[in-house]
XYZ file of C-alpha atoms in Angstrom:
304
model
C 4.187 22.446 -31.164
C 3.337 21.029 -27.907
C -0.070 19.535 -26.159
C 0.752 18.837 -22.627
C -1.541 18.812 -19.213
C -4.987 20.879 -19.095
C -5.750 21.448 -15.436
C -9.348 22.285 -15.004
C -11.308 24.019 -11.524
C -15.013 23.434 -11.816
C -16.482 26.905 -10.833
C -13.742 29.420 -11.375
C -13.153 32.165 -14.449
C -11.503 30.231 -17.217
C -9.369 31.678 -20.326
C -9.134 30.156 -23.296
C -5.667 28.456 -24.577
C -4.779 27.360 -27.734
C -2.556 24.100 -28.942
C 1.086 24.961 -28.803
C 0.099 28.402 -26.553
C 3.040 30.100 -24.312
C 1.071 31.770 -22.343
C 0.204 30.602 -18.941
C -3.115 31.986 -16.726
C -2.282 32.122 -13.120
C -5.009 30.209 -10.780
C -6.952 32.286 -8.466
C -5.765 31.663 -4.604
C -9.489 31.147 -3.959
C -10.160 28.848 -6.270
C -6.865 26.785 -4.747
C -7.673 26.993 -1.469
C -11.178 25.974 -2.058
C -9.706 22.615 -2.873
C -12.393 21.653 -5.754
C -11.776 18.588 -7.824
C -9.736 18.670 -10.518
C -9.888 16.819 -13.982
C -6.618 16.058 -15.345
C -6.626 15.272 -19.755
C -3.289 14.091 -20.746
C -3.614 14.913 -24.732
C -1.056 13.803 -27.661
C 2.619 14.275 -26.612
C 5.153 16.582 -28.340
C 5.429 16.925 -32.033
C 8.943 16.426 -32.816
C 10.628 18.553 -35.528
C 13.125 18.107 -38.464
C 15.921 18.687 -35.637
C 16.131 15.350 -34.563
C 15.465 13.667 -37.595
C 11.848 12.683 -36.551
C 9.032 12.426 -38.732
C 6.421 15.306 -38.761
C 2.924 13.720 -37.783
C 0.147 15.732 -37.927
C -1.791 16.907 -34.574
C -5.518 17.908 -34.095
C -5.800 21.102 -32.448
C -8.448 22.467 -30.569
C -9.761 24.965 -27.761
C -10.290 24.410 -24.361
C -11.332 26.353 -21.444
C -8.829 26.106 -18.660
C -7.642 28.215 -16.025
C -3.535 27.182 -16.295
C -1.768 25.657 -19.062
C 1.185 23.118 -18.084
C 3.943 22.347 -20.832
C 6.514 19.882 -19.779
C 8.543 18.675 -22.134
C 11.735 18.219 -20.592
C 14.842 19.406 -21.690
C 17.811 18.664 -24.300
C 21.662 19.363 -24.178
C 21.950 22.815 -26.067
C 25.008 21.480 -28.353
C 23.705 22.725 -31.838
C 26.493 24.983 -33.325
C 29.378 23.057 -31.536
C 30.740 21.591 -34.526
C 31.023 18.448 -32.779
C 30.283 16.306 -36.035
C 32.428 18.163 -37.631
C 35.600 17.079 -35.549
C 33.845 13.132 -35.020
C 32.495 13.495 -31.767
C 29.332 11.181 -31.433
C 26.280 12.732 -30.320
C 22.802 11.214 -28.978
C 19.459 11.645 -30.734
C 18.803 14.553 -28.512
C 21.970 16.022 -28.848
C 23.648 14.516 -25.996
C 27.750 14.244 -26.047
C 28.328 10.279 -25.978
C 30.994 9.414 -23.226
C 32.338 6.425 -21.595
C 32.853 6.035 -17.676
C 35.802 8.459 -17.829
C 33.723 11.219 -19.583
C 35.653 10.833 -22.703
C 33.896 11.485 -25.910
C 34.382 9.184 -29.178
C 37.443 11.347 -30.126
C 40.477 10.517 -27.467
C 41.735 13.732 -25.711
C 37.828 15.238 -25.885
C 36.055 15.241 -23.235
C 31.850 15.863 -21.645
C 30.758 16.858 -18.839
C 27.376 18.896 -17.722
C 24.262 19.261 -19.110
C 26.250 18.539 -23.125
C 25.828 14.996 -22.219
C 22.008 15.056 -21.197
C 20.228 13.500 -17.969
C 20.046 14.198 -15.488
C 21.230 18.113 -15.824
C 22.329 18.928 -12.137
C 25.088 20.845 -11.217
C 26.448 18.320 -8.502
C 26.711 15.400 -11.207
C 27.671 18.188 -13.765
C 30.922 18.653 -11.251
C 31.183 15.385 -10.656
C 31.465 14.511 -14.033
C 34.409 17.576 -14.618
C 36.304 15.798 -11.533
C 36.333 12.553 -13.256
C 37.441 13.749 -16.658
C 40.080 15.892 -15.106
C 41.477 13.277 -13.096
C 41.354 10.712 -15.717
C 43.280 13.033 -18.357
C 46.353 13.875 -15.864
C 46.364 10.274 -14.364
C 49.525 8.881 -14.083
C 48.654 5.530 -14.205
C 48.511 3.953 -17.726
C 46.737 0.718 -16.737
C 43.971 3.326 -14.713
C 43.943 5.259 -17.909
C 43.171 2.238 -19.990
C 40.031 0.825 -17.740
C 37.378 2.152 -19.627
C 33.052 0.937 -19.913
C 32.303 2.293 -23.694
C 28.788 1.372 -22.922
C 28.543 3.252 -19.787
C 25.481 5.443 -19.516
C 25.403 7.669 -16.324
C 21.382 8.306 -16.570
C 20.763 4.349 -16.244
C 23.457 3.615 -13.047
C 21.623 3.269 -10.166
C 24.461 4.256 -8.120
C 25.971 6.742 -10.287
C 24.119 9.800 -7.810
C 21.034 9.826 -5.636
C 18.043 11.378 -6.720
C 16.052 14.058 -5.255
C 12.360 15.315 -6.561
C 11.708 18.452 -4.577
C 7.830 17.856 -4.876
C 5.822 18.070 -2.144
C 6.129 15.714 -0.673
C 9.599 15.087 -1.774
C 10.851 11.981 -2.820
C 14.425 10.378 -3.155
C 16.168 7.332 -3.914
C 19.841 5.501 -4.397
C 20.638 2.513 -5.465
C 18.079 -0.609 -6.595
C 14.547 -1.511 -6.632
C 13.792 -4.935 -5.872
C 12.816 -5.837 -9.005
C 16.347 -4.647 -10.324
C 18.228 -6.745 -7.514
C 16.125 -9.514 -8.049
C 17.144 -8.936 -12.007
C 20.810 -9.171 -11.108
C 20.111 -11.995 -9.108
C 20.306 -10.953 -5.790
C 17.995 -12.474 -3.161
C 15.753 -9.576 -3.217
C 13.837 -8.160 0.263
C 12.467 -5.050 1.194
C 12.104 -3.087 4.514
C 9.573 -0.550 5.310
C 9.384 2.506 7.842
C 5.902 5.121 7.894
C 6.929 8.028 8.985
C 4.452 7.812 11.632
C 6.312 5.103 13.265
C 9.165 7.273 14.818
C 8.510 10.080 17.218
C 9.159 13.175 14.827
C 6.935 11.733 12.140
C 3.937 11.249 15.018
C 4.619 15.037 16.250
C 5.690 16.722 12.838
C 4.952 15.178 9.620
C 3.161 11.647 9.485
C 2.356 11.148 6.058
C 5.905 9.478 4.542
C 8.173 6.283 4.023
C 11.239 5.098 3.839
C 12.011 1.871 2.336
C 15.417 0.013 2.420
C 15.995 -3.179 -0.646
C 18.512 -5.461 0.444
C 19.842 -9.140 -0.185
C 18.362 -11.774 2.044
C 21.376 -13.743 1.761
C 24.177 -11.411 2.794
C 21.918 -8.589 4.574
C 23.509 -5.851 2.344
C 21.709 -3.129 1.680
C 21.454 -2.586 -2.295
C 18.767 0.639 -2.160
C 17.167 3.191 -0.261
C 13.930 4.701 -1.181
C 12.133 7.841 0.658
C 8.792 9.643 -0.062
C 7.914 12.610 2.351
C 9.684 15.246 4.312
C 13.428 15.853 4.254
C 13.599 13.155 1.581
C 16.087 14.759 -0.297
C 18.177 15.449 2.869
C 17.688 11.781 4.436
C 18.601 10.098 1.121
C 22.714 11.001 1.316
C 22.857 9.231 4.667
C 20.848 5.902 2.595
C 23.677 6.290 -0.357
C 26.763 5.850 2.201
C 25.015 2.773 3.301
C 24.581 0.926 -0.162
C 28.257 2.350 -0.974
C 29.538 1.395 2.151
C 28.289 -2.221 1.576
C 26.628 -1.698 4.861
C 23.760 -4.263 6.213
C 20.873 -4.333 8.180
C 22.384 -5.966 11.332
C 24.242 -2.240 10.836
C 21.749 -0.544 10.571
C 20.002 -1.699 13.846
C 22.623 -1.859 16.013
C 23.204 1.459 15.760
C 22.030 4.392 18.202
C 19.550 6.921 16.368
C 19.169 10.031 18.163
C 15.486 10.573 19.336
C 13.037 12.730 17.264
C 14.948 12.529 13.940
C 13.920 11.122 10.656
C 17.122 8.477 10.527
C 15.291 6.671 13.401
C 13.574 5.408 10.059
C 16.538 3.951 8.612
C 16.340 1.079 11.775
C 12.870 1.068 11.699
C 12.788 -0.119 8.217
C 16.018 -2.439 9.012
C 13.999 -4.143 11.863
C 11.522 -4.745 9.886
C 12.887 -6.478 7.043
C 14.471 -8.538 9.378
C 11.260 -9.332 10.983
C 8.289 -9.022 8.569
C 5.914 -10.310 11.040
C 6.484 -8.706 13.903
C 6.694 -4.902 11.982
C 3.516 -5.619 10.388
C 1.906 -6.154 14.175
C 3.489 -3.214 14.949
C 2.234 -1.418 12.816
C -1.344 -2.291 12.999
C -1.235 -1.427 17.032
C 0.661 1.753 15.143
C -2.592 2.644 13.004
C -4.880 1.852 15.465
C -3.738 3.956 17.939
C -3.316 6.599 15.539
C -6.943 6.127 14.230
C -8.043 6.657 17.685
C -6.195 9.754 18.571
C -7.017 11.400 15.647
C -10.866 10.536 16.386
C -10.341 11.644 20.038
C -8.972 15.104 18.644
C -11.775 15.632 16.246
C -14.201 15.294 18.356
C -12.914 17.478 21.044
C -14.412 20.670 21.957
C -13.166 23.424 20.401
C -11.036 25.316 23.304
C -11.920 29.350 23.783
C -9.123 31.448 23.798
């Protein structure tokens, strides 16, 4: 039984859904498009069942009046039925196959790959992970086949894959936050680029950033981080850099072709080489933006 998000539009027809209801109620265009306020209640998460071994808790129910009905609660490996405990391979609390950094299970010669061993369920890491385990069971080399992590957990590497969210806007990142660097005892820094700072954010898509997280000390570039368009796209070019071991002396000396979105990745480089002089820039940046957008409103409308 599940109480997730209740989205509600002052103003428009409402249907009534229960606790725990499949159905869903599709929002009027009109209603969207009107662009009314709307009030958000996160209520009591999901009940877990006997599955998992949780405890059953009970859960008020009640009635409200909303026009859509939101349920999401994620996803588990579908691995019921497998046998696996039956043969000693160790599963998570969700289901999940348990594997080491070579994708093999607690039973030698068994191997997981794919959405049986949970996050983050994507095909590309899903073939990934079936390249690895493949090329670990036919390796040649004994010592290679010997090097394994036991307590390697692919969802918590920040450089195991890059990650995409294809909201909108998007957002993507590789690699580590600055709190993480500064964790592992790097000399944390971060560099930022707006979107509006490089010509095809100013003509196309303004709203955006890109941030880079490197180590003061060495310059080497430990994560990239990317909120707006093409985010998903722009963040492969970020995850060569961190693998690479590249740094931001790179990254600026390189030529970015004009009116593309990896004019942000020396942008952001620049400034976290020079703090001071990127924020200047980018308060002549806002101002001159604040004052062609003013200009532009207050334009007379032209007649076709």
């Amino acid at each position: 039984k599940v109480q997730g998000v209740n989205f509600e539009v002052p103003g428009s027809p409402t249907s009534k859904v229960g606790a725990g209801s499949k159905e869903v109620v599709r929002l009027d265009e009109s209603f969207i498009s009107n662009r009314q306020p709307i009030r958000i209640t996160l209520e009591p998460a999901v009940q877990k069942g006997k599955k998992f071994g949780a405890e059953k808790r009970k859960v008020q129910e009640k009635v409200v009046s909303v026009d859509a009905y939101l349920a999401a609660v994620g996803r588990t490996p579908n691995t019921e039925g497998l046998g696996l405990g039956t043969i000693g391979v160790d599963c998570d609390e969700f289901g999940g196959v348990i594997v080491d950094s070579n994708q093999e299970t607690s039973v030698p010669g068994i191997y997981g790959a794919g959405d049986v061993v949970g996050r983050p369920f994507l095909a590309s890491t899903g073939v990934a992970q079936g390249a690895k385990a493949v090329k670990h069971m036919f390796s040649d080399d004994e010592e290679k086949r010997n090097m394994v992590d036991k307590s390697f957990d692919l969802a918590k590497d920040p450089f195991a894959f890059p990650v995409g969210v294809w909201t909108s806007p998007e957002s993507a990142y590789y690699g580590l936050t600055i709190k993480q660097a500064q964790d592992r005892g790097y000399d944390g820094a971060e560099g930022l680029a707006l979107y509006r700072e490089c010509l095809r954010g100013c003509v196309f898509s303004p709203d955006g950033l890109l941030k880079l997280v490197f180590d003061k000390t060495t310059g080497v570039i430990l994560g990239v981080h990317i909120v707006g368009d093409d985010a998903c796209e722009l963040i492969h070019y970020g995850m060569e850099l961190v693998r690479g071991g590249r740094t931001m002396t790179d990254v600026t000396g390189n030529m970015y072709s004009a009116v593309t979105f990896h004019e942000l990745y020396q942008i952001a480089a620049r400034a976290g080489l020079d703090p001071q002089a990127a924020r200047q820039r980018r308060r002549e940046a806002g101002a001159s933006w604040a004052s062609l957008s003013k200009a532009r409103r207050s334009a007379p409308p032209t007649s076709s």
